[in-house]
Coordinates of C-alpha atoms in Angstrom, one line a residue:
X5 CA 5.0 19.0 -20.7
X6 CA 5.7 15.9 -22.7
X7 CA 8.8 14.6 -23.2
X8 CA 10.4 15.3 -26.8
X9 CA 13.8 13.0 -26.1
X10 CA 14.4 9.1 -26.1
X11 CA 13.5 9.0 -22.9
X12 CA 10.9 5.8 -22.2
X13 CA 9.1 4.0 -19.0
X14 CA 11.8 0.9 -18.4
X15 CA 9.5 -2.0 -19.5
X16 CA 7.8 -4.6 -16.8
X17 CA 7.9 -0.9 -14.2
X18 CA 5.2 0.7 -15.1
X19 CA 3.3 -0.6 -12.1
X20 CA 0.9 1.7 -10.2
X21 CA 2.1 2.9 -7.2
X22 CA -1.3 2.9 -5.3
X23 CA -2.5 5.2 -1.7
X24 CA -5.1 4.1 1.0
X25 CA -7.7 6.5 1.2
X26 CA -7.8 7.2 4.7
X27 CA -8.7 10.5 5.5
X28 CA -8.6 12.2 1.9
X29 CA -12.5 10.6 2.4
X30 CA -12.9 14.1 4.2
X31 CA -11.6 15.9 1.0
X32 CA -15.2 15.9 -1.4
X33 CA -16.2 17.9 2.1
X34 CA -13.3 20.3 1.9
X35 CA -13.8 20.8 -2.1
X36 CA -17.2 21.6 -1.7
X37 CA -16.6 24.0 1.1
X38 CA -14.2 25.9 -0.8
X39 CA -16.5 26.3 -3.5
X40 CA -15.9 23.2 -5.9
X41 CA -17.6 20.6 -7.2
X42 CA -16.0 17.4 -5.8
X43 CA -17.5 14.8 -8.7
X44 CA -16.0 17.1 -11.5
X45 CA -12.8 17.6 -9.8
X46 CA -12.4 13.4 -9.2
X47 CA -13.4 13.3 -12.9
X48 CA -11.0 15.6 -14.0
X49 CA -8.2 13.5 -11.7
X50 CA -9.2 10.2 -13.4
X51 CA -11.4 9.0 -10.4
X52 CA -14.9 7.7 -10.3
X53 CA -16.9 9.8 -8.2
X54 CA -17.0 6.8 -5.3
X55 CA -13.3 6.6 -5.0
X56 CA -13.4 8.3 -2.0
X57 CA -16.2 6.7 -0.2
X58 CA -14.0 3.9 2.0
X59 CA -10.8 4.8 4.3
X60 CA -9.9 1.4 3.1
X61 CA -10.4 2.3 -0.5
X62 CA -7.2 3.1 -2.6
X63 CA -6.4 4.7 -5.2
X64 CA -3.0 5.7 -8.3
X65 CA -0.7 7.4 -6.5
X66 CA -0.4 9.4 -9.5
X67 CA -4.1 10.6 -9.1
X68 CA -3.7 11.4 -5.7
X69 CA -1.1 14.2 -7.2
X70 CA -3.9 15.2 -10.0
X71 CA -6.5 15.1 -7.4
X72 CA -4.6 17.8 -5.2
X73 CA -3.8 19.8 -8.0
X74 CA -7.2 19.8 -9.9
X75 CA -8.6 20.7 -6.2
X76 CA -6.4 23.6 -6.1
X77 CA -7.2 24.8 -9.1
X78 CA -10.9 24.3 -9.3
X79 CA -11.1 26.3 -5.5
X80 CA -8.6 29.0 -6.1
X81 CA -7.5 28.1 -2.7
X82 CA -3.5 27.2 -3.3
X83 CA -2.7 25.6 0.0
X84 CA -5.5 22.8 -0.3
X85 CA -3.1 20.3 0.0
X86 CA -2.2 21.6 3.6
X87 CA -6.4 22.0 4.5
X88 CA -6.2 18.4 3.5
X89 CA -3.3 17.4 5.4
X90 CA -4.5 18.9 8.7
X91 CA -7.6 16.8 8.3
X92 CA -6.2 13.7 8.5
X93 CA -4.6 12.0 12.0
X94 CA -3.1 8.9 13.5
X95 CA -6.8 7.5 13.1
X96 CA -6.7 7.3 9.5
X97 CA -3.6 5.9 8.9
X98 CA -5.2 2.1 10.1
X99 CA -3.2 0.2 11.4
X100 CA -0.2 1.8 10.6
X101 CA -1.4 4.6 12.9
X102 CA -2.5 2.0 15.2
X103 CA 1.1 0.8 15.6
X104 CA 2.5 4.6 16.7
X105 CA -0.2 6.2 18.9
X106 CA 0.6 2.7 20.8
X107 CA 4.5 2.7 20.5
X108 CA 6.6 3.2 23.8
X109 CA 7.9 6.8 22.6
X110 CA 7.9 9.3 19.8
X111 CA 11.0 7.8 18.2
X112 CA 9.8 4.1 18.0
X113 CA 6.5 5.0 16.7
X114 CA 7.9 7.5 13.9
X115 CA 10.5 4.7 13.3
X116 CA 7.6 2.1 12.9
X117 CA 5.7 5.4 10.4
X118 CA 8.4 5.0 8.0
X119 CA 9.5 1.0 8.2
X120 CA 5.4 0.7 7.1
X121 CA 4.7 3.8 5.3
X122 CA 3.6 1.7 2.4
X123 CA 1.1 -0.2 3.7
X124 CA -0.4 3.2 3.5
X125 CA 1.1 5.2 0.7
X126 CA 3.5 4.3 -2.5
X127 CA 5.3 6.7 -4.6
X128 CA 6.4 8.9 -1.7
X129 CA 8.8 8.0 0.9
X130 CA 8.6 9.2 4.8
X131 CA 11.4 9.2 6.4
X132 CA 13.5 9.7 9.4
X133 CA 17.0 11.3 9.5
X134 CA 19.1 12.3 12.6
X135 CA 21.2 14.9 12.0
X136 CA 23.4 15.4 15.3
X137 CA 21.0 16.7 18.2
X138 CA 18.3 17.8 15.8
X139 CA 16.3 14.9 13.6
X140 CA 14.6 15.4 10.2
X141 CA 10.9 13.5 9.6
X142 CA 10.0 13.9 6.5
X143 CA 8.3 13.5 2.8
X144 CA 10.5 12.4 -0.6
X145 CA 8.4 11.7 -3.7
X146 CA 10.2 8.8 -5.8
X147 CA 7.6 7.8 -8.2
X148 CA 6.1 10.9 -9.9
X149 CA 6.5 11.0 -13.3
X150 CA 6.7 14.8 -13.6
X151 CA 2.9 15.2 -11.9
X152 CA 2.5 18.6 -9.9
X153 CA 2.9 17.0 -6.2
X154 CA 3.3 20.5 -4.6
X155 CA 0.3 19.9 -2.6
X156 CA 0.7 16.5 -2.2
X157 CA 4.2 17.5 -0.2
X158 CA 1.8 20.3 1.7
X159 CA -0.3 17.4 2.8
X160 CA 2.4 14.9 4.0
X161 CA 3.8 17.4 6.1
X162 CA 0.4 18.4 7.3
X163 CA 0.3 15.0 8.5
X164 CA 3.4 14.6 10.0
X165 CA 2.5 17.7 12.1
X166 CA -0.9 16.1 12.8
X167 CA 1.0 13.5 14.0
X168 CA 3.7 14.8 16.4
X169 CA 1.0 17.3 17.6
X170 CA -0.9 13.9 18.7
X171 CA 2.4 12.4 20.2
X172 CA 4.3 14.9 22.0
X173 CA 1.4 17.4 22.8
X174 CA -0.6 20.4 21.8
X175 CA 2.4 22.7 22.3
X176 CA 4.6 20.8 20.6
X177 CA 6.2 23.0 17.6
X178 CA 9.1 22.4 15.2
X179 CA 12.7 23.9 14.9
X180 CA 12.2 24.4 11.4
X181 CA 10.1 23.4 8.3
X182 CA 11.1 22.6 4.9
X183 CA 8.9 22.7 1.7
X184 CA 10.3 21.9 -1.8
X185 CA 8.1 24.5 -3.7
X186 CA 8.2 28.0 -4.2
X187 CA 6.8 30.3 -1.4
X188 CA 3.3 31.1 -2.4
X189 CA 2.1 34.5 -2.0
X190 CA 0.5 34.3 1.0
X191 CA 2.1 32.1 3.5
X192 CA -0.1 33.0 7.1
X193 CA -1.9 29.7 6.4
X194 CA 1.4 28.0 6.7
X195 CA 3.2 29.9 9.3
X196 CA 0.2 29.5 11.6
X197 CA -0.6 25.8 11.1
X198 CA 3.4 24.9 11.2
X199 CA 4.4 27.9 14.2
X200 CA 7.3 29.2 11.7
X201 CA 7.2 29.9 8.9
X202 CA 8.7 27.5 6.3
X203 CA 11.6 27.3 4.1
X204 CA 10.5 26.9 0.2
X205 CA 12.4 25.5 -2.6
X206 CA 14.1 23.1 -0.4
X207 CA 15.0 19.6 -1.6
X208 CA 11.6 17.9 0.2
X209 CA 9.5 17.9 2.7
X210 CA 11.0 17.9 5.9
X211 CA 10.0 18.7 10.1
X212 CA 13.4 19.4 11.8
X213 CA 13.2 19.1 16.0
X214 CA 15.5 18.7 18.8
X215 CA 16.2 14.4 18.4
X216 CA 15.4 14.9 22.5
X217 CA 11.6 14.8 21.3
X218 CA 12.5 11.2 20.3
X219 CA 13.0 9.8 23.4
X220 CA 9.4 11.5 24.8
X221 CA 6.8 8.6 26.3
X222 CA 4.0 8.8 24.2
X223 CA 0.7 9.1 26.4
X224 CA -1.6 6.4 27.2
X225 CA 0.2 4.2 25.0
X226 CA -1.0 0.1 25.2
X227 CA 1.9 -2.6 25.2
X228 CA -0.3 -5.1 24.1
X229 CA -2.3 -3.3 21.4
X230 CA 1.2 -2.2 20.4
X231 CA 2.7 -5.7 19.9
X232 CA -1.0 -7.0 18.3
X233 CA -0.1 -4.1 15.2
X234 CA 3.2 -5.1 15.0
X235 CA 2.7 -8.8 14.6
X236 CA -0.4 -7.6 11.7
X237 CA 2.3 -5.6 10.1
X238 CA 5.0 -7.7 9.8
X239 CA 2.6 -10.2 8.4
X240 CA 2.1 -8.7 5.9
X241 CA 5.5 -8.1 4.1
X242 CA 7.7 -6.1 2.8
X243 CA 6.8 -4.0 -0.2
X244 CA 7.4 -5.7 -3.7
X245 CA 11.2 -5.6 -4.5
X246 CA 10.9 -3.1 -7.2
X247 CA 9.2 -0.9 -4.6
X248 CA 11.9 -1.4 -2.4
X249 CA 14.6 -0.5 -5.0
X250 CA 12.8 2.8 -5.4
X251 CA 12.3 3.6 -1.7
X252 CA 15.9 2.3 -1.2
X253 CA 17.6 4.8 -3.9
X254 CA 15.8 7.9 -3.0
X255 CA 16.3 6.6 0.9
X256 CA 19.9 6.9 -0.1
X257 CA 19.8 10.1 -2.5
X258 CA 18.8 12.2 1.0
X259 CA 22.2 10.9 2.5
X260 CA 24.0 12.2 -0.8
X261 CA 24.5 8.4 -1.7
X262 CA 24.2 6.8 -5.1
X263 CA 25.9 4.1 -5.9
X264 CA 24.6 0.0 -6.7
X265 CA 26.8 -0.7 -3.7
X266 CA 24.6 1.3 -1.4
X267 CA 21.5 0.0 -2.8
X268 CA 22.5 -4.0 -2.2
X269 CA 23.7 -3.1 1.0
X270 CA 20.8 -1.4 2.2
X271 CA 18.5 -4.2 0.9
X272 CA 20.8 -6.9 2.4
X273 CA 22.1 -8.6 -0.7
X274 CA 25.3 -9.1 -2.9
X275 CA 25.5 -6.8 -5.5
X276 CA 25.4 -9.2 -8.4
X277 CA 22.1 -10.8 -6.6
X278 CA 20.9 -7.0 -7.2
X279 CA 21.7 -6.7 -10.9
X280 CA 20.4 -10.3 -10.7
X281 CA 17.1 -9.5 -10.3
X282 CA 17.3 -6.1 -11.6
X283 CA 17.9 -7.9 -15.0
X284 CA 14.6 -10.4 -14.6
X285 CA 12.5 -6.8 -14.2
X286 CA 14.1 -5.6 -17.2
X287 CA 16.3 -2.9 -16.2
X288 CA 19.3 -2.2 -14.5
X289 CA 20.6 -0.1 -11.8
X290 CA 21.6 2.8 -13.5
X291 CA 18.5 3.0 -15.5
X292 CA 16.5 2.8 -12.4
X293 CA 19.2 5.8 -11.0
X294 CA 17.9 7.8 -14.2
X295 CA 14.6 7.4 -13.6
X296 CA 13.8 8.8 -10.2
X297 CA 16.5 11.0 -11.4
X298 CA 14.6 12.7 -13.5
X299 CA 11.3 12.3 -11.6
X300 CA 13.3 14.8 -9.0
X301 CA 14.4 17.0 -11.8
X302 CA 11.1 17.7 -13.0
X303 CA 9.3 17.9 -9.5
X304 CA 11.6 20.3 -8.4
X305 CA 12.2 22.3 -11.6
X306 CA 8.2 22.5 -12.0
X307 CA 7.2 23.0 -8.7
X308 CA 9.9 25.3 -7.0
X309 CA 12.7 27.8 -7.9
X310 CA 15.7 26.1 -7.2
X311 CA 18.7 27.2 -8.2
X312 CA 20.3 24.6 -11.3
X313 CA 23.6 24.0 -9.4
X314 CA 21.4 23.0 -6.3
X315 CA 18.6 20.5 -8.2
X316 CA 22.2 19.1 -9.7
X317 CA 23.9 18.6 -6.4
X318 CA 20.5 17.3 -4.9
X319 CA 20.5 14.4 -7.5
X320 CA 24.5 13.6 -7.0
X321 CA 25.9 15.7 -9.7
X322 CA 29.2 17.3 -8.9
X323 CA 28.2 20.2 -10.9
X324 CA 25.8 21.8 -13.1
X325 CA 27.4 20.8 -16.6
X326 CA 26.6 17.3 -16.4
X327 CA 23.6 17.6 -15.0
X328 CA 22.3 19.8 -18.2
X329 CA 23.6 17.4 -20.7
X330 CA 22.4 14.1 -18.8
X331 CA 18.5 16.0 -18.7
X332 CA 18.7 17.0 -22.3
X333 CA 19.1 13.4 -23.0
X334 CA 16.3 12.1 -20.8
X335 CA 14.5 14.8 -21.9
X336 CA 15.3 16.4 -25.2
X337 CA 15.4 19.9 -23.8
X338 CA 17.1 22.2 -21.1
X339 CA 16.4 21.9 -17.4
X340 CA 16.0 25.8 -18.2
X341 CA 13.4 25.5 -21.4
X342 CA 11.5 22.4 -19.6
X343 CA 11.1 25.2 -16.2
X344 CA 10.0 28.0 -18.7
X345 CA 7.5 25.5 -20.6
X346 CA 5.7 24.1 -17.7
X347 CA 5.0 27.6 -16.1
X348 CA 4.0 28.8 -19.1
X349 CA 1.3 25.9 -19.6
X350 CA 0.4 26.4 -15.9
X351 CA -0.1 30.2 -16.6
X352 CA -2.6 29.0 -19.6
X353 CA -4.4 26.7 -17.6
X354 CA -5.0 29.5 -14.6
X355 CA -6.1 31.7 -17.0

């Protein structure tokens, strides 16, 4: 659904968040399995029909969402995101991946995931949250301009299962599982990858396990292969700052924390040096706030079916009111109409 309001791309931000390739090289396989054409379904995403041919390769981040979804739709097979996810391990990731199947234990190495997540991936934002004697890894899209990233949130998680299964062990399993779409109609696919079955319509993408699992030796881990990645990484840098502010604020927006205060703290700098350089990209904070504002709004009011009052208090709203008034002026309609809209084009799409 387009936009009918005032609401514009801040100028100097439309950069393109970009994702390595990695695995997702197995996906023209998967399509094709499933009973799709892989070139027409890269065409249909925007992508030339190589894009997929080097782990090294990358690609929009933004296309990665289209590419999910158009695979979804050209298959019939609505979990394809989580077939796609389950293909791709600690291998893939490069050196990234490198760096954890070699840290000390499970909570270094998923610390080290989410301090380089974007040598690997932009746009989304893993994460690592301990909440008392249980610990939250998970997936937050930041930069998604209202594209369908249901799958893509399937496949993350896929991953981060992948992952932890590769770490801890075969028998490892979650406490619980978190999804922020709607519960499809089938969910065996889910339940028997994940061993529970998830909880839909939740705020994002989240694996919640006893924080004990952190402190687990990770298996035939090497010191010096381990130091070798870390050196490589930190060479190379910290994302680009307006990457950072993104990352930062939705970082933040998971601990129910909002203000510019946060944000300079949390990228170690003065506040004014933040609206500093906020002001020489052509913005400010609060219309950066807006904006992955309402890239949350419309990921969670497309893809699930969250209740109003909890999308509002997910974004920092102390209620609903203001929330439907501050949308209507980014967007020009309801949170309800722009819900009813996009189902309704999905509907004529399926059909």
């Amino acid at each position: 659904m387009r936009s009918t309001g005032a609401w514009a791309a801040t100028p100097g931000l439309d950069r393109v968040s970009s994702q390595r390739v990695g695995g997702l090289v197995a996906l023209p396989q998967l399509i094709r399995q499933l009973g799709g054409v892989p070139e027409s379904v890269l065409l249909d995403a925007g992508l030339d029909h190589s894009a997929l041919d080097h782990p090294d390769g990358r690609i929009p981040y933004s296309a990665l969402a289209r590419l999910l979804d158009r695979s979804a739709r050209s298959t019939g097979c609505d979990h394809i995101g989580l077939l796609a996810g389950r293909l791709i391990h600690l291998s893939d990731l490069g050196l990234v991946g490198e760096l954890v199947r070699n840290s000390p234990t499970v909570g270094q190495g998923l610390e080290a995931l989410t301090v380089y997540q974007h040598l690997n991936s932009e746009g989304g934002l893993a994460f690592l949250l301990k909440r008392g004697d249980y610990v939250d890894l998970g997936y937050a899209p930041y930069r998604v301009g209202g594209a369908a990233v249901a799958q893509v949130c399937d496949a993350a998680l896929a991953t981060a299962m992948n992952i932890l299964l590769e770490l801890c062990g075969p028998a490892w399993k979650p406490y619980e599982v978190f999804l922020p779409h709607a519960k499809p109609h089938d969910v065996s696919q889910h339940r028997a990858f994940f061993k529970v079955v998830p909880r839909f319509d939740a705020e994002c993408s989240v694996l919640r396990f006893t924080a004990r699992d952190l402190e687990r030796k990770v298996p035939d881990a090497d010191p010096e292969a381990h130091h070798r990645c870390e050196q490589l990484a930190r060479s190379v840098g910290a994302p680009e700052f307006m990457q950072q502010v993104y990352r930062g604020l939705r970082r933040l927006m998971l601990e129910n924390r909002h203000s510019g205060d946060d944000l300079a703290r949390m990228l170690s700098m003065h506040r004014r040096t933040l609206n500093r350089r906020l002001k020489a990209e052509g913005t400010t904070f609060q219309r950066v706030l807006d904006e992955v504002r309402f890239d949350i709004a419309r990921d969670l009011l497309s893809n699930s079916n969250a209740h109003l009052d909890d999308i509002a208090a997910t974004l920092g709203y102390a209620a609903v009111t203001p929330f439907m008034r501050t949308f209507r002026r980014w967007s020009g309609t309801t949170p309800g109409k722009w819900r009813r809209s996009v189902r309704a084009e999905g509907s004529e799409v399926a059909a």
